[in-house]
Short mmCIF file of C-alpha atoms in Angstrom, two decimals:
data_model
loop_
_atom_site.label_atom_id
_atom_site.label_comp_id
_atom_site.label_asym_id
_atom_site.label_seq_id
_atom_site.Cartn_x
_atom_site.Cartn_y
_atom_site.Cartn_z
CA MET A 1 0.00 0.00 0.00
CA PRO A 2 2.80 2.52 0.69
CA LYS A 3 4.10 2.22 -2.92
CA ALA A 4 0.67 3.03 -4.38
CA ARG A 5 0.32 6.02 -2.08
CA ALA A 6 3.79 7.24 -3.04
CA ARG A 7 2.86 7.02 -6.75
CA ILE A 8 -0.29 9.06 -6.18
CA VAL A 9 1.72 11.72 -4.34
CA ASP A 10 4.30 11.77 -7.17
CA LEU A 11 1.53 12.13 -9.75
CA GLN A 12 -0.05 14.99 -7.78
CA ALA A 13 3.32 16.73 -7.51
CA ASN A 14 3.95 16.36 -11.25
CA LEU A 15 0.49 17.71 -12.11
CA TRP A 16 1.10 20.67 -9.78
CA LEU A 17 4.41 21.41 -11.55
CA ILE A 18 2.76 21.16 -14.97
CA SER A 19 0.00 23.53 -13.90
CA ARG A 20 2.61 26.15 -12.90
CA HIS A 21 4.51 26.10 -16.24
CA PRO A 22 2.61 27.22 -19.38
CA LEU A 23 5.26 25.68 -21.63
CA ALA A 24 4.51 22.28 -20.12
CA TRP A 25 0.86 22.60 -21.22
CA GLY A 26 2.02 23.30 -24.78
CA VAL A 27 4.29 20.27 -24.78
CA LEU A 28 1.52 18.13 -23.29
CA GLY A 29 -0.97 19.39 -25.93
CA LEU A 30 1.50 18.80 -28.75
CA GLY A 31 2.08 15.28 -27.49
CA LEU A 32 -1.66 14.57 -27.45
CA VAL A 33 -2.05 15.93 -31.00
CA LEU A 34 0.84 13.75 -32.16
CA ILE A 35 -0.67 10.65 -30.55
CA LEU A 36 -4.03 11.46 -32.16
CA ALA A 37 -2.41 11.89 -35.57
CA LEU A 38 -0.54 8.61 -35.32
CA THR A 39 -3.49 6.57 -34.10
CA VAL A 40 -6.30 8.04 -36.20
CA LEU A 41 -4.89 9.63 -39.33
CA SER A 42 -2.13 7.16 -40.24
CA PRO A 43 -4.40 4.10 -40.61
CA ALA A 44 -6.98 6.23 -42.44
CA SER A 45 -4.44 7.51 -44.97
CA ALA A 46 -3.07 3.99 -45.52
CA ARG A 47 -6.61 2.71 -46.10
CA TYR A 48 -7.32 5.61 -48.48
CA ALA A 49 -4.16 4.84 -50.49
CA ALA A 50 -5.08 1.15 -50.65
CA LEU A 51 -8.63 1.93 -51.80
CA GLN A 52 -7.37 4.40 -54.38
CA ALA A 53 -4.87 1.90 -55.77
CA GLU A 54 -7.57 -0.80 -55.84
CA SER A 55 -10.01 1.45 -57.70
CA VAL A 56 -7.38 2.48 -60.24
CA SER A 57 -6.43 -1.15 -60.80
CA ALA A 58 -10.05 -2.19 -61.26
CA ALA A 59 -11.15 0.78 -63.38
CA ILE A 60 -8.37 0.79 -65.97
CA PRO A 61 -7.92 -2.37 -67.99
CA VAL A 62 -4.33 -2.75 -69.15
CA ASP A 63 -4.92 -5.64 -71.53
CA GLN A 64 -6.98 -4.87 -74.58
CA GLU A 65 -8.44 -7.23 -77.11
CA ARG A 66 -6.03 -8.64 -79.64
CA ILE A 67 -6.23 -7.97 -83.33
CA VAL A 68 -6.32 -11.18 -85.38
CA THR A 69 -5.88 -10.86 -89.13
CA GLY A 70 -4.57 -14.26 -90.25
CA ASP A 71 -1.12 -12.86 -91.08
CA PRO A 72 1.30 -14.24 -88.43
CA LEU A 73 3.38 -11.05 -88.23
CA ALA A 74 0.31 -8.80 -88.05
CA ASP A 75 -1.20 -11.11 -85.42
CA PHE A 76 2.01 -10.82 -83.39
CA TYR A 77 1.89 -7.03 -83.46
CA GLY A 78 -1.83 -7.17 -82.72
CA GLN A 79 -1.07 -8.68 -79.30
CA PHE A 80 0.36 -5.38 -78.08
CA PRO A 81 -2.00 -2.79 -76.59
CA SER A 82 -2.65 0.40 -78.50
CA ARG A 83 -1.06 3.73 -77.71
CA ALA A 84 -4.39 4.83 -76.20
CA SER A 85 -3.79 2.43 -73.29
CA LEU A 86 -0.66 4.33 -72.18
CA PRO A 87 -2.38 6.40 -69.44
CA GLY A 88 -4.01 3.27 -68.02
CA THR A 89 -0.73 1.39 -68.02
CA LEU A 90 1.09 4.25 -66.29
CA ALA A 91 -1.73 4.47 -63.73
CA LYS A 92 -1.41 0.73 -63.11
CA LEU A 93 2.34 1.13 -62.57
CA ASP A 94 1.71 4.00 -60.17
CA ALA A 95 -0.93 1.97 -58.31
CA LEU A 96 1.56 -0.88 -57.87
CA ILE A 97 4.09 1.57 -56.41
CA HIS A 98 1.52 2.77 -53.86
CA GLU A 99 0.30 -0.76 -53.06
CA HIS A 100 3.82 -1.67 -51.99
CA GLY A 101 4.18 1.45 -49.84
CA LEU A 102 6.92 2.96 -51.99
CA LEU A 103 7.61 6.60 -52.78
CA ARG A 104 8.15 7.64 -56.39
CA GLU A 105 10.51 10.58 -56.22
CA ARG A 106 10.56 11.55 -59.88
CA SER A 107 10.01 10.19 -63.38
CA ALA A 108 10.92 11.11 -66.93
CA TYR A 109 9.12 9.93 -70.08
CA ARG A 110 10.06 9.73 -73.77
CA ASP A 111 8.67 8.08 -76.90
CA THR A 112 10.77 6.23 -79.44
CA ALA A 113 9.57 4.99 -82.81
CA LEU A 114 10.72 1.46 -83.58
CA ASN A 115 11.85 1.44 -87.20
CA GLU A 116 10.10 -0.87 -89.66
CA THR A 117 7.50 -1.99 -87.11
CA PRO A 118 4.04 -0.72 -86.18
CA LEU A 119 5.22 -0.51 -82.57
CA MET A 120 6.42 2.40 -80.53
CA ALA A 121 8.43 2.29 -77.32
CA HIS A 122 7.56 4.50 -74.39
CA ASP A 123 10.54 4.74 -72.01
CA VAL A 124 10.01 5.61 -68.35
CA ASP A 125 12.93 6.58 -66.12
CA MET A 126 11.72 6.16 -62.56
CA PHE A 127 13.26 6.81 -59.16
CA VAL A 128 11.55 4.94 -56.32
CA ARG A 129 12.45 4.84 -52.62
CA GLY A 130 11.49 2.22 -50.04
CA PRO A 131 12.60 -0.90 -48.19
CA TYR A 132 14.47 -3.32 -50.47
CA PRO A 133 12.05 -6.27 -50.03
CA ASP A 134 9.10 -4.04 -51.01
CA VAL A 135 10.97 -2.65 -54.03
CA ARG A 136 11.76 -6.19 -55.14
CA LYS A 137 8.11 -7.28 -54.76
CA PHE A 138 7.07 -4.24 -56.81
CA LEU A 139 9.47 -5.21 -59.61
CA ILE A 140 8.14 -8.77 -59.71
CA ARG A 141 4.49 -7.72 -59.73
CA ALA A 142 4.95 -5.00 -62.34
CA LEU A 143 6.64 -7.39 -64.74
CA SER A 144 4.07 -10.13 -64.17
CA GLU A 145 0.94 -7.95 -64.35
CA ILE A 146 1.93 -5.75 -67.30
CA PRO A 147 3.10 -8.15 -70.03
CA HIS A 148 4.14 -5.46 -72.52
CA LEU A 149 6.48 -3.86 -69.95
CA ALA A 150 10.24 -4.53 -70.00
CA LEU A 151 12.80 -3.56 -67.38
CA THR A 152 15.81 -2.33 -69.36
CA GLY A 153 17.98 -1.07 -66.51
CA VAL A 154 18.01 -0.94 -62.73
CA THR A 155 20.40 0.25 -60.03
CA PHE A 156 20.03 0.32 -56.27
CA SER A 157 21.73 2.69 -53.86
CA ARG A 158 21.66 3.32 -50.11
CA SER A 159 22.61 6.54 -48.37
CA GLN A 160 24.39 4.55 -45.62
CA PRO A 161 25.31 0.85 -45.35
CA GLY A 162 22.81 0.12 -42.54
CA ASP A 163 19.95 2.12 -44.03
CA PRO A 164 16.87 -0.11 -44.55
CA GLU A 165 15.63 2.01 -47.47
CA VAL A 166 17.08 1.93 -50.96
CA GLU A 167 16.64 4.20 -53.93
CA MET A 168 15.93 2.32 -57.11
CA SER A 169 16.78 4.02 -60.36
CA SER A 170 15.08 2.09 -63.15
CA THR A 171 14.36 2.36 -66.84
CA TRP A 172 11.21 0.69 -68.15
CA ARG A 173 10.08 0.25 -71.73
CA LEU A 174 6.43 -0.11 -72.70
CA TYR A 175 5.80 -1.59 -76.14
CA LEU A 176 2.60 -0.25 -77.74
CA ARG A 177 0.92 -0.30 -81.15
CA ASP A 178 1.21 3.06 -82.78
#
């Protein structure tokens, strides 16, 4: 019983000290706001990002119907999606980044005509940051879910040897019918 009484007296003394210092009330209030933000807003924003990625994935079909003409070469080229599917494919790629909890820092885009073919190549230089296992899962899913996407170059870097996050610099090529 004496320990419990001593704790109550210590608590009363600490509350009395806090009531005498206005700065302590500010620190206490800031702490409560921080706790509220971490417990309420963080799960809500994660759920919002997941729902947004799910809706983008469901709303934008990446695969389009194939063109079959009877000519083997034309049928081969007909398997590729049209250029009109580019925004949907880029949205799918972006949704996969967000699903894996990664941060896309910047991207650069350029088109290249492929000579003597009805195809065009859309190159995407992308810089993504996140934990290495998540970056690796993103790479695997992107290549398996977007069949006309090729990874043409990738490098990983860490700011320090023990840092859990990596920055992935990657170059992707999307093959599309022009």
